[in-house]
Amino acid sequence: RWVRSFCETCKRCIDKCPAGAVLDQPRVLEDGTESFIDAEKCAQPFSDGCSVCIACCPFTGGHYDRLQRAWLRRRGDGGESRGED
């Protein structure tokens, strides 16, 4: 749950995507799942080597626990909700 809240405020990938393929609101796919990526807009740039969304994402660095602690502190949880996913 905290990751989705984090992403809703970060939006780096949305701002940086040169194709406009990263969506602010999810799209419901035919199978009922949600996706924040417009696959049609992303396919060509990604196949040409674009990975801007991945490169700018704070989670790419592998600092999940540090990001979680900082996010919970900022929300005023003081890190007490460590079990919140």
PDB file of C-alpha atoms in Angstrom:
ATOM      1  CA  ARG A   1       0.000   0.000   0.000  1.00  0.00           C
ATOM      2  CA  TRP A   2       2.746   2.471   0.835  1.00  0.00           C
ATOM      3  CA  VAL A   3       4.441   1.932  -2.534  1.00  0.00           C
ATOM      4  CA  ARG A   4       1.342   3.002  -4.441  1.00  0.00           C
ATOM      5  CA  SER A   5       1.050   6.141  -2.258  1.00  0.00           C
ATOM      6  CA  PHE A   6       4.731   6.848  -2.846  1.00  0.00           C
ATOM      7  CA  CYS A   7       4.324   6.517  -6.617  1.00  0.00           C
ATOM      8  CA  GLU A   8       1.211   8.721  -6.630  1.00  0.00           C
ATOM      9  CA  THR A   9       3.278  11.569  -5.217  1.00  0.00           C
ATOM     10  CA  CYS A  10       6.596  10.912  -6.986  1.00  0.00           C
ATOM     11  CA  LYS A  11       5.472  10.678 -10.640  1.00  0.00           C
ATOM     12  CA  ARG A  12       9.060  10.883 -11.947  1.00  0.00           C
ATOM     13  CA  CYS A  13       8.372   8.174 -14.519  1.00  0.00           C
ATOM     14  CA  ILE A  14       5.278  10.005 -15.786  1.00  0.00           C
ATOM     15  CA  ASP A  15       7.161  13.285 -16.112  1.00  0.00           C
ATOM     16  CA  LYS A  16      10.237  11.741 -17.771  1.00  0.00           C
ATOM     17  CA  CYS A  17       8.615   9.295 -20.247  1.00  0.00           C
ATOM     18  CA  PRO A  18       9.374  10.642 -23.719  1.00  0.00           C
ATOM     19  CA  ALA A  19       6.490   8.665 -25.257  1.00  0.00           C
ATOM     20  CA  GLY A  20       3.877   9.621 -22.665  1.00  0.00           C
ATOM     21  CA  ALA A  21       3.352   5.912 -22.062  1.00  0.00           C
ATOM     22  CA  VAL A  22       3.304   6.000 -18.253  1.00  0.00           C
ATOM     23  CA  LEU A  23      -0.201   6.820 -17.073  1.00  0.00           C
ATOM     24  CA  ASP A  24      -1.295   8.793 -14.024  1.00  0.00           C
ATOM     25  CA  GLN A  25      -4.353   6.555 -13.599  1.00  0.00           C
ATOM     26  CA  PRO A  26      -4.360   2.828 -14.341  1.00  0.00           C
ATOM     27  CA  ARG A  27      -6.064   1.370 -17.347  1.00  0.00           C
ATOM     28  CA  VAL A  28      -8.155  -1.776 -16.886  1.00  0.00           C
ATOM     29  CA  LEU A  29      -7.012  -4.413 -19.352  1.00  0.00           C
ATOM     30  CA  GLU A  30      -9.187  -7.053 -21.020  1.00  0.00           C
ATOM     31  CA  ASP A  31      -8.237  -9.632 -18.373  1.00  0.00           C
ATOM     32  CA  GLY A  32      -9.360  -7.275 -15.582  1.00  0.00           C
ATOM     33  CA  THR A  33      -5.872  -6.354 -14.367  1.00  0.00           C
ATOM     34  CA  GLU A  34      -4.711  -2.755 -14.100  1.00  0.00           C
ATOM     35  CA  SER A  35      -1.746  -1.270 -15.901  1.00  0.00           C
ATOM     36  CA  PHE A  36      -0.091   2.124 -15.583  1.00  0.00           C
ATOM     37  CA  ILE A  37       1.702   1.597 -18.917  1.00  0.00           C
ATOM     38  CA  ASP A  38       0.183   2.218 -22.328  1.00  0.00           C
ATOM     39  CA  ALA A  39       1.862  -0.698 -24.084  1.00  0.00           C
ATOM     40  CA  GLU A  40       1.189   0.688 -27.551  1.00  0.00           C
ATOM     41  CA  LYS A  41       2.937   3.985 -26.780  1.00  0.00           C
ATOM     42  CA  CYS A  42       5.785   2.248 -24.954  1.00  0.00           C
ATOM     43  CA  ALA A  43       6.520  -0.649 -27.308  1.00  0.00           C
ATOM     44  CA  GLN A  44       8.523   1.137 -30.003  1.00  0.00           C
ATOM     45  CA  PRO A  45      10.614   3.428 -27.763  1.00  0.00           C
ATOM     46  CA  PHE A  46      11.319   0.560 -25.347  1.00  0.00           C
ATOM     47  CA  SER A  47      12.354  -1.769 -28.161  1.00  0.00           C
ATOM     48  CA  ASP A  48      14.756   0.957 -29.295  1.00  0.00           C
ATOM     49  CA  GLY A  49      16.407   0.885 -25.863  1.00  0.00           C
ATOM     50  CA  CYS A  50      14.384   3.453 -23.935  1.00  0.00           C
ATOM     51  CA  SER A  51      14.264   2.699 -20.222  1.00  0.00           C
ATOM     52  CA  VAL A  52      13.915   6.238 -18.900  1.00  0.00           C
ATOM     53  CA  CYS A  53      11.127   5.205 -16.508  1.00  0.00           C
ATOM     54  CA  ILE A  54      13.314   2.519 -14.975  1.00  0.00           C
ATOM     55  CA  ALA A  55      16.385   4.743 -14.756  1.00  0.00           C
ATOM     56  CA  CYS A  56      14.576   7.601 -12.983  1.00  0.00           C
ATOM     57  CA  CYS A  57      12.652   5.414 -10.497  1.00  0.00           C
ATOM     58  CA  PRO A  58      13.899   5.684  -6.899  1.00  0.00           C
ATOM     59  CA  PHE A  59      13.270   1.954  -6.443  1.00  0.00           C
ATOM     60  CA  THR A  60      15.780   1.057  -9.176  1.00  0.00           C
ATOM     61  CA  GLY A  61      18.642   1.681  -6.744  1.00  0.00           C
ATOM     62  CA  GLY A  62      17.468  -1.195  -4.540  1.00  0.00           C
ATOM     63  CA  HIS A  63      16.936   0.923  -1.433  1.00  0.00           C
ATOM     64  CA  TYR A  64      13.423  -0.347  -0.687  1.00  0.00           C
ATOM     65  CA  ASP A  65      13.805  -0.386   3.124  1.00  0.00           C
ATOM     66  CA  ARG A  66      15.368   3.082   3.234  1.00  0.00           C
ATOM     67  CA  LEU A  67      12.620   4.503   1.007  1.00  0.00           C
ATOM     68  CA  GLN A  68       9.949   2.855   3.135  1.00  0.00           C
ATOM     69  CA  ARG A  69      11.357   4.244   6.392  1.00  0.00           C
ATOM     70  CA  ALA A  70      11.616   7.753   4.947  1.00  0.00           C
ATOM     71  CA  TRP A  71       8.105   7.576   3.494  1.00  0.00           C
ATOM     72  CA  LEU A  72       6.558   6.357   6.745  1.00  0.00           C
ATOM     73  CA  ARG A  73       8.456   9.006   8.727  1.00  0.00           C
ATOM     74  CA  ARG A  74       7.206  11.694   6.369  1.00  0.00           C
ATOM     75  CA  ARG A  75       3.646  10.440   6.852  1.00  0.00           C
ATOM     76  CA  GLY A  76       4.103  10.623  10.604  1.00  0.00           C
ATOM     77  CA  ASP A  77       4.117   6.861  11.233  1.00  0.00           C
ATOM     78  CA  GLY A  78       7.628   6.972  12.634  1.00  0.00           C
ATOM     79  CA  GLY A  79       8.283   3.638  10.959  1.00  0.00           C
ATOM     80  CA  GLU A  80       5.808   1.821  13.206  1.00  0.00           C
ATOM     81  CA  SER A  81       3.813   0.466  10.259  1.00  0.00           C
ATOM     82  CA  ARG A  82       6.688  -1.625   8.897  1.00  0.00           C
ATOM     83  CA  GLY A  83       4.264  -4.395   8.002  1.00  0.00           C
ATOM     84  CA  GLU A  84       2.384  -2.104   5.613  1.00  0.00           C
ATOM     85  CA  ASP A  85       3.058  -3.279   2.045  1.00  0.00           C
TER      86      ASP A  85
END
